[in-house]
Amino acid sequence: MDDKIEQEYRNYREYADRYIPFGLRPNIHDPVFGAERGLLVGSFVDRSEPLWNLARRNLAARAVTSLIEETLGGWRDQAYGKDPDEGSVVQAMIGAEILLPCKLKSRYVEDAFRFDVTATPEIILDQLGKLHQRYRSAPAHGDLHGENVRVRNDHAIVIDLASVVRSAPLTADLASLETWLAFQMPPECNPWVYEDAIWVAEIDRLCAPTSFLHPPGPCDPTSKFCWMSSVVRQLRRMGIAVQSCSTEYQAAVAVQLLRRCQWDDGPAADRFRRTKGIRRRGPIGERAGEEEDMSIVPRRVNLRGFAEYRDEGEKMLTAPGDVVVIRRGALRSVLMRCPDGCDETLVVNLDSRAGKSWRLDMRTGKPTLYPSVWRDGGCGSHFIIWRGQLLWCDRFEEGNLEPNFELLALGRRVLKSLRRRELRSAEEIAAELDEITWEVSRAGQMLVQRKLAICGSGKQRDWFALA
Ligand SMILES: [Zn+2]
C-alpha cells in the first residue's frame, strides 16, 4: 500500500498539479504514508458521487464530456503537439504496461474455448501486434473506471492517480472507461445468474465490427441496459473521432477487454462477462486482417518459379507482384513485376560480387528479401518482402499485414544474444541465429518496449543492446 501511495503522490506532483484543473483532482500537500489510500482523497469529494451511479441512472453524459474535455483535457491536448506515432496500438499499450499479458488468467481462455473461440489472447495479441497503425500519444490515466471518477454538479473529478502513464495512445482511457461500464457487473444484477440474455444481445450489438466504423444506433429505451448502451455509444463516438487510423479504437478496446481477464475474483456472472469479453475479440483480429483484401495493390508476392537467365525468367512474369528467382549455380537475382502496377520489371541483385546485394531467404518455401526493395527512379515503389507477404513503405501502408512467426520465442533467443553497452544490428543477430532479419528486428523492438533492451537511433534503430 505504501508504494502505491508514494507512486500516486509522485504522479500527482508530475501530472495532476500542472494539467488537471484545481477542484477536479485531489488537492494534496503531503502524502500520508502508511495510511489507507482513501486518505489521499480527503474531503474534497464531499457532495460527489461515483460516475458508475450516474451512468446506471442514464445521467452520465455531461460528466463524461467534462471528464474527457475538461478534467483530462490538459493531458489529451499534448497529443496534438507532435506527429502521430506509427506502429501497433496493442504494442504501445503493452509497452505502457496498461496490459500485462503474463497476468492473463488461463481460466478465461479455457472457458472461451468451450464457446468455440480458438483464438487465445496470445494469438489475438500477436495478430493485433502486427498491425501497422497510427495513433497519437499523451499521458493517460491508465485505469479509468466508473468508481474512480466522481461527479459533482456535472464536473468530473478523478481520484485515483496511481496508474498514470507518461504516454499511451489517445484512445486508451476512452476504451478503458467504455469496457468497464459495459462489462462491470452492476450491484443490482444477481451475481449468481450466470448469463443474462438481454445483456449478451446488447453487447453483441455494441461490439459488432461495424460498430467500430460507425457508432451503433440507440438501444430500445425500455431495455434494462439502455443506460449501458447510452454511455458506451457516447464513448465510442469520442473514440472514433480521435483515432488516427481506422483500427485504433477497436484495438484499444480489445486490449482493455483482455485486461479485465487479469483478475479472476468476483462471482460467476462477473467471470462469465470477462469470458464474453474474449469471445468478442475474435472478430476484431479477423476484421483487421480482412482489410488487406479491400485494397487494390498486392499484399503478397507470387513466386512463379526459378530460371537460369533473365529473358527466360521475364517471360514467366504476368501480374504485378509476380516473382522469379534467377539461379545459375548460385543465386543471381530476383525478378519482379513491379507490384504497384506500373508494368516495370524490377531486378534485385543477390550476388555480392556484383555490387549492392540483397539476401534471399526461402524458408517454408516463401521468399524473404532483406533489406527493403526501393526503386529510386520511375514509380519509386518501396516495399518489404517477408515470408511471401508484401509490406508497403511510404504508401498503401494502412493495409500492411505482417506474417506469422513466433515473436515471443524469438524474443527470448534474441535477448540471450544481446550484449551490454554494445549495440548489435538485427542483421548480425539474424545471421548468428539463422533467423529472418525483419523478425529479429521486431523481436528487438518488443524487448525495447518491455524495457529489457535498448536500441540505437537514426540508422541504428535496428541495433540492440541489453538494457
Ligand atoms: Zn512500379
Short mmCIF file of C-alpha atoms and ligand atoms in Angstrom, two decimals:
data_model
loop_
_atom_site.label_atom_id
_atom_site.label_comp_id
_atom_site.label_asym_id
_atom_site.label_seq_id
_atom_site.Cartn_x
_atom_site.Cartn_y
_atom_site.Cartn_z
CA MET A 1 0.00 0.00 0.00
CA ASP A 2 2.85 2.41 0.83
CA ASP A 3 4.36 2.01 -2.61
CA LYS A 4 1.06 2.73 -4.25
CA ILE A 5 0.57 5.88 -2.20
CA GLU A 6 4.09 7.02 -2.98
CA GLN A 7 3.50 6.39 -6.68
CA GLU A 8 0.24 8.24 -6.53
CA TYR A 9 1.91 11.17 -4.82
CA ARG A 10 4.66 11.32 -7.45
CA ASN A 11 2.12 11.10 -10.27
CA TYR A 12 0.10 13.78 -8.60
CA ARG A 13 3.06 16.18 -8.49
CA GLU A 14 4.17 15.39 -12.02
CA TYR A 15 0.85 15.21 -13.87
CA ALA A 16 -2.13 16.40 -11.89
CA ASP A 17 -0.77 19.60 -10.41
CA ARG A 18 0.02 21.13 -13.77
CA TYR A 19 -2.60 19.69 -16.05
CA ILE A 20 -5.79 18.93 -14.16
CA PRO A 21 -7.84 21.98 -13.16
CA PHE A 22 -7.95 22.75 -9.43
CA GLY A 23 -11.05 21.22 -7.86
CA LEU A 24 -11.17 18.34 -10.37
CA ARG A 25 -8.30 16.40 -8.78
CA PRO A 26 -7.16 15.56 -5.27
CA ASN A 27 -5.51 18.54 -3.63
CA ILE A 28 -2.64 17.06 -1.67
CA HIS A 29 0.03 18.86 0.31
CA ASP A 30 1.80 15.87 1.80
CA PRO A 31 1.38 12.17 1.21
CA VAL A 32 0.06 10.26 4.17
CA PHE A 33 2.36 7.26 4.12
CA GLY A 34 1.24 4.10 5.80
CA ALA A 35 -2.37 5.17 5.71
CA GLU A 36 -5.20 3.84 3.62
CA ARG A 37 -5.29 5.21 0.12
CA GLY A 38 -8.64 6.83 0.82
CA LEU A 39 -6.87 9.43 2.90
CA LEU A 40 -5.33 10.94 -0.19
CA VAL A 41 -8.75 11.77 -1.42
CA GLY A 42 -9.53 13.76 1.66
CA SER A 43 -12.71 15.69 1.99
CA PHE A 44 -12.75 17.28 -1.43
CA VAL A 45 -15.07 14.67 -2.89
CA ASP A 46 -17.81 15.74 -0.48
CA ARG A 47 -21.19 16.01 -2.15
CA SER A 48 -19.96 13.99 -5.13
CA GLU A 49 -21.00 10.55 -6.31
CA PRO A 50 -19.34 7.90 -8.46
CA LEU A 51 -19.79 8.14 -12.24
CA TRP A 52 -20.94 4.50 -12.04
CA ASN A 53 -24.08 5.53 -10.11
CA LEU A 54 -24.94 8.32 -12.56
CA ALA A 55 -24.31 6.07 -15.55
CA ARG A 56 -26.77 3.50 -14.24
CA ARG A 57 -29.42 6.21 -13.95
CA ASN A 58 -28.59 7.26 -17.54
CA LEU A 59 -27.38 10.67 -16.35
CA ALA A 60 -23.66 10.45 -17.11
CA ALA A 61 -23.45 12.24 -20.48
CA ARG A 62 -22.41 15.69 -19.26
CA ALA A 63 -19.98 14.25 -16.72
CA VAL A 64 -18.31 12.09 -19.39
CA THR A 65 -17.84 15.15 -21.62
CA SER A 66 -16.44 17.09 -18.66
CA LEU A 67 -14.09 14.21 -17.82
CA ILE A 68 -12.58 13.92 -21.29
CA GLU A 69 -12.53 17.56 -22.33
CA GLU A 70 -12.00 19.39 -19.07
CA THR A 71 -10.54 17.14 -16.39
CA LEU A 72 -8.23 15.17 -18.68
CA GLY A 73 -8.05 17.83 -21.42
CA GLY A 74 -4.66 19.12 -20.28
CA TRP A 75 -3.12 15.70 -20.89
CA ARG A 76 -5.04 14.90 -24.03
CA ASP A 77 -4.14 18.23 -25.69
CA GLN A 78 -0.47 17.20 -25.55
CA ALA A 79 -1.19 14.54 -28.19
CA TYR A 80 -1.64 17.22 -30.82
CA GLY A 81 1.68 18.96 -30.24
CA LYS A 82 3.53 16.28 -32.19
CA ASP A 83 3.10 13.94 -35.15
CA PRO A 84 1.19 10.68 -34.64
CA ASP A 85 3.26 7.63 -33.71
CA GLU A 86 3.46 4.69 -36.08
CA GLY A 87 3.24 1.08 -35.01
CA SER A 88 0.84 -1.21 -33.26
CA VAL A 89 -1.65 0.23 -30.74
CA VAL A 90 -1.57 -3.05 -28.84
CA GLN A 91 2.20 -2.98 -28.53
CA ALA A 92 2.10 0.63 -27.40
CA MET A 93 -0.41 -0.27 -24.67
CA ILE A 94 1.65 -3.27 -23.57
CA GLY A 95 4.72 -1.03 -23.62
CA ALA A 96 2.90 1.42 -21.32
CA GLU A 97 2.09 -1.55 -19.06
CA ILE A 98 -1.64 -0.95 -19.39
CA LEU A 99 -1.88 -4.65 -20.27
CA LEU A 100 0.44 -7.22 -18.70
CA PRO A 101 -0.02 -10.29 -20.96
CA CYS A 102 1.74 -12.55 -18.43
CA LYS A 103 -1.04 -11.84 -15.92
CA LEU A 104 -3.92 -13.05 -18.09
CA LYS A 105 -5.76 -15.84 -16.28
CA SER A 106 -5.88 -19.06 -18.23
CA ARG A 107 -9.35 -19.94 -16.92
CA TYR A 108 -10.95 -17.40 -19.27
CA VAL A 109 -9.14 -18.89 -22.22
CA GLU A 110 -10.38 -22.34 -21.26
CA ASP A 111 -13.94 -21.04 -20.83
CA ALA A 112 -13.80 -19.20 -24.15
CA PHE A 113 -12.55 -22.39 -25.78
CA ARG A 114 -15.75 -24.12 -24.75
CA PHE A 115 -17.66 -21.44 -26.68
CA ASP A 116 -15.66 -22.37 -29.81
CA VAL A 117 -13.30 -19.47 -29.51
CA THR A 118 -9.96 -20.89 -30.53
CA ALA A 119 -8.08 -17.60 -30.72
CA THR A 120 -6.12 -17.40 -27.48
CA PRO A 121 -5.12 -14.00 -26.10
CA GLU A 122 -1.61 -14.75 -27.37
CA ILE A 123 -2.89 -15.21 -30.91
CA ILE A 124 -5.14 -12.16 -30.66
CA LEU A 125 -2.32 -10.01 -29.28
CA ASP A 126 0.07 -11.38 -31.84
CA GLN A 127 -2.31 -10.56 -34.73
CA LEU A 128 -3.09 -7.11 -33.41
CA GLY A 129 0.56 -6.52 -32.59
CA LYS A 130 1.41 -6.86 -36.26
CA LEU A 131 -0.92 -4.15 -37.48
CA HIS A 132 0.75 -1.13 -38.91
CA GLN A 133 -1.25 1.62 -37.24
CA ARG A 134 -1.08 5.29 -36.48
CA TYR A 135 -2.03 6.83 -33.13
CA ARG A 136 -1.47 9.99 -31.13
CA SER A 137 0.10 9.65 -27.70
CA ALA A 138 -0.46 11.58 -24.49
CA PRO A 139 -0.31 10.95 -20.74
CA ALA A 140 -3.18 8.70 -19.72
CA HIS A 141 -4.93 7.80 -16.50
CA GLY A 142 -4.25 4.13 -17.19
CA ASP A 143 -7.10 2.70 -15.11
CA LEU A 144 -10.13 4.87 -15.71
CA HIS A 145 -13.37 3.33 -14.48
CA GLY A 146 -16.77 4.14 -13.08
CA GLU A 147 -15.67 4.26 -9.46
CA ASN A 148 -12.53 6.39 -9.61
CA VAL A 149 -14.34 9.17 -11.43
CA ARG A 150 -16.53 11.17 -9.04
CA VAL A 151 -19.08 13.69 -10.21
CA ARG A 152 -20.21 16.92 -8.59
CA ASN A 153 -22.52 19.31 -10.46
CA ASP A 154 -21.71 17.56 -13.76
CA HIS A 155 -17.98 18.13 -13.25
CA ALA A 156 -15.84 15.00 -13.27
CA ILE A 157 -13.16 14.58 -10.61
CA VAL A 158 -10.51 11.86 -10.87
CA ILE A 159 -9.47 10.48 -7.52
CA ASP A 160 -7.00 7.73 -8.35
CA LEU A 161 -3.71 8.68 -9.97
CA ALA A 162 -1.65 5.60 -9.07
CA SER A 163 -1.70 4.11 -12.59
CA VAL A 164 -0.99 7.27 -14.61
CA VAL A 165 1.24 6.54 -17.60
CA ARG A 166 3.53 9.04 -19.29
CA SER A 167 2.49 8.10 -22.81
CA ALA A 168 -0.27 5.92 -24.23
CA PRO A 169 -2.49 6.00 -27.32
CA LEU A 170 -5.12 8.74 -27.00
CA THR A 171 -7.84 6.10 -27.24
CA ALA A 172 -6.61 4.06 -24.24
CA ASP A 173 -8.55 5.88 -21.50
CA LEU A 174 -11.76 6.08 -23.55
CA ALA A 175 -11.57 2.34 -24.22
CA SER A 176 -10.86 1.65 -20.55
CA LEU A 177 -13.95 3.51 -19.39
CA GLU A 178 -16.15 2.11 -22.18
CA THR A 179 -15.27 -1.52 -21.46
CA TRP A 180 -15.54 -1.11 -17.70
CA LEU A 181 -19.01 0.41 -17.94
CA ALA A 182 -20.13 -2.22 -20.46
CA PHE A 183 -18.74 -5.25 -18.66
CA GLN A 184 -18.77 -4.36 -14.96
CA MET A 185 -21.43 -6.26 -13.01
CA PRO A 186 -23.94 -3.70 -11.63
CA PRO A 187 -24.76 -4.26 -7.94
CA GLU A 188 -28.50 -4.55 -8.75
CA CYS A 189 -27.92 -7.59 -11.00
CA ASN A 190 -27.98 -11.04 -9.42
CA PRO A 191 -24.30 -12.03 -9.29
CA TRP A 192 -25.14 -15.72 -9.41
CA VAL A 193 -27.22 -15.62 -12.58
CA TYR A 194 -24.66 -16.87 -14.99
CA GLU A 195 -25.76 -15.45 -18.32
CA ASP A 196 -28.13 -12.54 -18.93
CA ALA A 197 -29.56 -12.81 -22.47
CA ILE A 198 -30.53 -9.14 -22.69
CA TRP A 199 -27.03 -8.03 -21.71
CA VAL A 200 -25.44 -10.52 -24.12
CA ALA A 201 -27.59 -9.31 -27.03
CA GLU A 202 -26.76 -5.67 -26.32
CA ILE A 203 -23.02 -6.43 -26.02
CA ASP A 204 -23.12 -8.34 -29.32
CA ARG A 205 -24.70 -5.33 -30.98
CA LEU A 206 -22.28 -2.79 -29.44
CA CYS A 207 -19.21 -4.88 -30.22
CA ALA A 208 -20.08 -5.88 -33.80
CA PRO A 209 -17.15 -4.96 -36.08
CA THR A 210 -19.20 -2.35 -37.98
CA SER A 211 -19.93 -0.58 -34.68
CA PHE A 212 -16.30 0.50 -34.66
CA LEU A 213 -16.59 2.16 -38.07
CA HIS A 214 -19.84 3.99 -37.33
CA PRO A 215 -21.09 4.22 -33.74
CA PRO A 216 -24.01 1.85 -33.10
CA GLY A 217 -27.54 3.23 -33.12
CA PRO A 218 -29.59 3.81 -29.95
CA CYS A 219 -30.94 0.93 -27.93
CA ASP A 220 -34.60 0.25 -27.11
CA PRO A 221 -35.31 2.90 -24.40
CA THR A 222 -37.25 0.38 -22.32
CA SER A 223 -34.36 -2.10 -22.20
CA LYS A 224 -32.87 -2.56 -18.74
CA PHE A 225 -29.41 -1.95 -20.24
CA CYS A 226 -30.35 1.22 -22.12
CA TRP A 227 -28.15 3.20 -19.72
CA MET A 228 -25.18 1.00 -20.63
CA SER A 229 -25.81 1.46 -24.31
CA SER A 230 -26.02 5.28 -23.97
CA VAL A 231 -22.72 5.72 -22.19
CA VAL A 232 -20.92 3.17 -24.41
CA ARG A 233 -22.22 4.93 -27.54
CA GLN A 234 -21.05 8.30 -26.24
CA LEU A 235 -17.53 6.99 -25.53
CA ARG A 236 -17.49 5.09 -28.84
CA ARG A 237 -18.26 8.31 -30.75
CA MET A 238 -15.40 10.04 -28.92
CA GLY A 239 -13.05 7.12 -29.60
CA ILE A 240 -13.81 7.02 -33.31
CA ALA A 241 -13.47 10.81 -33.51
CA VAL A 242 -9.96 10.95 -32.01
CA GLN A 243 -8.44 7.85 -33.57
CA SER A 244 -5.66 8.37 -36.11
CA CYS A 245 -6.39 5.27 -38.22
CA SER A 246 -9.49 3.17 -38.79
CA THR A 247 -8.48 0.36 -36.41
CA GLU A 248 -7.03 2.32 -33.48
CA TYR A 249 -10.06 2.49 -31.21
CA GLN A 250 -11.06 -1.10 -31.90
CA ALA A 251 -7.59 -2.32 -30.96
CA ALA A 252 -7.64 -0.23 -27.76
CA VAL A 253 -10.97 -1.80 -26.78
CA ALA A 254 -9.59 -5.28 -27.49
CA VAL A 255 -6.69 -4.61 -25.12
CA GLN A 256 -8.99 -3.29 -22.41
CA LEU A 257 -11.23 -6.35 -22.67
CA LEU A 258 -8.26 -8.67 -22.33
CA ARG A 259 -7.03 -6.57 -19.44
CA ARG A 260 -10.17 -7.46 -17.48
CA CYS A 261 -9.02 -11.07 -17.65
CA GLN A 262 -6.00 -10.24 -15.48
CA TRP A 263 -8.24 -10.77 -12.46
CA ASP A 264 -10.37 -13.74 -11.57
CA ASP A 265 -12.15 -12.50 -8.48
CA GLY A 266 -15.87 -11.91 -8.35
CA PRO A 267 -18.94 -14.08 -8.66
CA ALA A 268 -19.87 -16.43 -11.51
CA ALA A 269 -21.67 -13.80 -13.57
CA ASP A 270 -18.67 -11.48 -13.39
CA ARG A 271 -16.39 -14.20 -14.68
CA PHE A 272 -18.89 -15.01 -17.42
CA ARG A 273 -18.78 -11.38 -18.53
CA ARG A 274 -14.98 -11.46 -18.73
CA THR A 275 -15.09 -14.62 -20.85
CA LYS A 276 -17.60 -12.89 -23.06
CA GLY A 277 -15.02 -10.14 -23.49
CA ILE A 278 -12.55 -12.63 -25.01
CA ARG A 279 -15.29 -14.03 -27.23
CA ARG A 280 -16.00 -10.56 -28.57
CA ARG A 281 -12.35 -10.10 -29.53
CA GLY A 282 -12.23 -12.78 -32.19
CA PRO A 283 -13.85 -10.67 -34.92
CA ILE A 284 -11.58 -7.69 -34.27
CA GLY A 285 -8.44 -9.56 -35.22
CA GLU A 286 -10.20 -11.07 -38.21
CA ARG A 287 -11.55 -7.80 -39.46
CA ALA A 288 -8.18 -6.12 -39.16
CA GLY A 289 -6.84 -8.89 -41.39
CA GLU A 290 -9.66 -8.63 -43.89
CA GLU A 291 -8.88 -5.03 -44.68
CA GLU A 292 -5.97 -6.01 -46.89
CA ASP A 293 -8.34 -7.68 -49.32
CA MET A 294 -10.18 -4.41 -49.83
CA SER A 295 -7.06 -2.76 -51.14
CA ILE A 296 -6.17 -2.92 -54.82
CA VAL A 297 -2.39 -3.30 -54.52
CA PRO A 298 -0.91 -6.79 -53.94
CA ARG A 299 -0.18 -7.70 -50.33
CA ARG A 300 1.81 -10.81 -51.17
CA VAL A 301 4.22 -11.88 -53.87
CA ASN A 302 3.53 -14.76 -56.21
CA LEU A 303 6.60 -16.95 -56.70
CA ARG A 304 6.35 -18.20 -60.29
CA GLY A 305 9.46 -20.36 -60.11
CA PHE A 306 13.19 -20.41 -60.91
CA ALA A 307 15.04 -19.67 -64.16
CA GLU A 308 18.66 -19.59 -65.32
CA TYR A 309 18.57 -16.44 -67.40
CA ARG A 310 16.82 -13.14 -67.17
CA ASP A 311 14.94 -13.20 -70.51
CA GLU A 312 13.66 -16.69 -69.71
CA GLY A 313 12.51 -15.53 -66.27
CA GLU A 314 10.93 -12.34 -67.57
CA LYS A 315 8.51 -14.38 -69.71
CA MET A 316 7.22 -16.06 -66.57
CA LEU A 317 6.08 -12.74 -65.05
CA THR A 318 2.50 -11.85 -65.84
CA ALA A 319 0.84 -9.97 -62.97
CA PRO A 320 2.01 -7.24 -60.55
CA GLY A 321 3.77 -8.94 -57.63
CA ASP A 322 4.95 -11.96 -59.67
CA VAL A 323 8.46 -13.10 -58.73
CA VAL A 324 11.05 -15.35 -60.44
CA VAL A 325 14.39 -16.29 -58.87
CA ILE A 326 17.36 -16.39 -61.27
CA ARG A 327 19.70 -19.18 -60.21
CA ARG A 328 22.71 -20.22 -62.24
CA GLY A 329 24.97 -22.29 -59.99
CA ALA A 330 24.50 -19.66 -57.28
CA LEU A 331 21.59 -17.30 -56.61
CA ARG A 332 21.92 -14.37 -59.03
CA SER A 333 18.87 -12.14 -58.74
CA VAL A 334 15.16 -11.84 -58.16
CA LEU A 335 13.00 -10.56 -60.99
CA MET A 336 9.74 -8.98 -60.05
CA ARG A 337 6.88 -7.37 -61.90
CA CYS A 338 6.53 -4.08 -60.00
CA PRO A 339 3.67 -4.59 -57.54
CA ASP A 340 2.21 -1.09 -57.95
CA GLY A 341 1.05 -1.98 -61.46
CA CYS A 342 3.45 0.28 -63.40
CA ASP A 343 4.46 -2.72 -65.59
CA GLU A 344 8.21 -2.34 -64.99
CA THR A 345 10.37 -5.35 -64.13
CA LEU A 346 12.48 -4.89 -61.02
CA VAL A 347 15.81 -6.69 -60.77
CA VAL A 348 17.04 -7.31 -57.23
CA ASN A 349 20.67 -8.41 -57.16
CA LEU A 350 21.55 -11.34 -54.88
CA ASP A 351 25.20 -11.69 -55.91
CA SER A 352 27.52 -9.84 -53.55
CA ARG A 353 30.30 -9.89 -56.17
CA ALA A 354 28.12 -7.78 -58.48
CA GLY A 355 27.67 -4.70 -56.28
CA LYS A 356 24.98 -3.90 -53.70
CA SER A 357 23.13 -7.11 -52.95
CA TRP A 358 20.09 -8.34 -51.06
CA ARG A 359 19.72 -11.52 -49.01
CA LEU A 360 17.08 -14.02 -50.13
CA ASP A 361 15.67 -16.42 -47.57
CA MET A 362 13.35 -19.20 -48.76
CA ARG A 363 12.29 -20.92 -45.51
CA THR A 364 8.90 -22.66 -45.71
CA GLY A 365 9.02 -22.06 -49.46
CA LYS A 366 8.24 -18.36 -49.13
CA PRO A 367 10.63 -15.61 -50.20
CA THR A 368 12.03 -13.02 -47.79
CA LEU A 369 14.31 -10.25 -49.04
CA TYR A 370 16.48 -8.10 -46.85
CA PRO A 371 16.77 -5.11 -46.84
CA SER A 372 13.69 -3.46 -48.38
CA VAL A 373 13.37 -3.01 -52.14
CA TRP A 374 13.33 0.62 -53.21
CA ARG A 375 13.05 1.83 -56.78
CA ASP A 376 14.96 5.08 -56.87
CA GLY A 377 13.63 6.28 -60.17
CA GLY A 378 10.39 5.75 -62.03
CA CYS A 379 7.39 4.89 -59.86
CA GLY A 380 9.51 4.94 -56.67
CA SER A 381 7.96 1.75 -55.27
CA HIS A 382 9.32 0.89 -51.84
CA PHE A 383 8.35 -2.31 -50.04
CA ILE A 384 9.44 -5.24 -47.90
CA ILE A 385 9.10 -8.90 -48.91
CA TRP A 386 8.77 -11.06 -45.83
CA ARG A 387 7.71 -14.71 -45.91
CA GLY A 388 5.90 -14.10 -49.17
CA GLN A 389 3.98 -11.11 -47.77
CA LEU A 390 4.45 -7.71 -49.33
CA LEU A 391 4.56 -4.81 -46.90
CA TRP A 392 4.46 -1.35 -48.42
CA CYS A 393 6.57 1.55 -47.19
CA ASP A 394 5.57 5.23 -47.65
CA ARG A 395 2.21 4.46 -49.34
CA PHE A 396 -0.58 1.85 -49.08
CA GLU A 397 0.74 1.20 -45.56
CA GLU A 398 -2.63 1.04 -43.86
CA GLY A 399 -3.38 -2.49 -45.13
CA ASN A 400 0.07 -3.91 -44.29
CA LEU A 401 -0.09 -7.25 -42.53
CA GLU A 402 3.00 -8.89 -41.13
CA PRO A 403 3.39 -12.67 -41.45
CA ASN A 404 3.03 -15.10 -38.58
CA PHE A 405 6.11 -16.05 -36.64
CA GLU A 406 6.91 -16.98 -33.06
CA LEU A 407 7.59 -13.49 -31.71
CA LEU A 408 7.83 -14.44 -28.03
CA ALA A 409 10.08 -17.46 -28.58
CA LEU A 410 12.33 -15.46 -30.89
CA GLY A 411 12.39 -12.62 -28.35
CA ARG A 412 13.88 -14.96 -25.76
CA ARG A 413 16.62 -16.09 -28.16
CA VAL A 414 17.40 -12.54 -29.26
CA LEU A 415 17.63 -11.44 -25.63
CA LYS A 416 20.30 -14.09 -25.00
CA SER A 417 22.40 -12.84 -27.91
CA LEU A 418 22.38 -9.20 -26.77
CA ARG A 419 25.36 -7.62 -25.04
CA ARG A 420 25.61 -4.89 -22.51
CA ARG A 421 26.80 -1.48 -23.78
CA GLU A 422 27.41 -2.83 -27.29
CA LEU A 423 24.75 -2.34 -29.95
CA ARG A 424 24.42 -5.24 -32.39
CA SER A 425 22.49 -4.97 -35.65
CA ALA A 426 19.37 -7.06 -36.23
CA GLU A 427 21.11 -8.28 -39.39
CA GLU A 428 24.14 -9.58 -37.48
CA ILE A 429 21.98 -11.25 -34.81
CA ALA A 430 19.76 -12.80 -37.50
CA ALA A 431 22.80 -14.29 -39.25
CA GLU A 432 24.07 -15.70 -35.96
CA LEU A 433 20.69 -17.22 -35.02
CA ASP A 434 19.83 -18.23 -38.60
CA GLU A 435 16.64 -16.18 -38.41
CA ILE A 436 14.95 -13.61 -40.64
CA THR A 437 16.25 -10.09 -40.04
CA TRP A 438 12.78 -8.50 -40.11
CA GLU A 439 11.71 -10.85 -37.33
CA VAL A 440 14.82 -10.24 -35.22
CA SER A 441 14.11 -6.54 -35.62
CA ARG A 442 10.50 -6.97 -34.41
CA ALA A 443 11.69 -9.12 -31.50
CA GLY A 444 14.25 -6.45 -30.60
CA GLN A 445 11.59 -3.73 -30.67
CA MET A 446 9.39 -5.85 -28.39
CA LEU A 447 12.30 -6.22 -25.95
CA VAL A 448 12.79 -2.44 -26.04
CA GLN A 449 9.11 -1.88 -25.27
CA ARG A 450 9.38 -4.27 -22.36
CA LYS A 451 12.46 -2.34 -21.23
CA LEU A 452 14.66 -5.44 -21.48
CA ALA A 453 16.71 -3.94 -24.29
CA ILE A 454 17.70 -0.56 -25.71
CA CYS A 455 18.09 0.39 -29.35
CA GLY A 456 20.11 2.91 -31.30
CA SER A 457 18.65 5.87 -33.18
CA GLY A 458 18.59 7.00 -36.80
CA LYS A 459 20.34 4.44 -38.96
CA GLN A 460 20.96 2.31 -35.87
CA ARG A 461 17.28 1.97 -34.96
CA ASP A 462 17.56 -1.75 -35.61
CA TRP A 463 20.61 -2.12 -33.42
CA PHE A 464 20.05 -3.52 -29.94
CA ALA A 465 21.85 -3.98 -26.62
CA LEU A 466 20.84 -5.19 -23.19
CA ALA A 467 19.02 -2.57 -21.12
ZN ZN B 1 6.21 0.48 -60.14
#
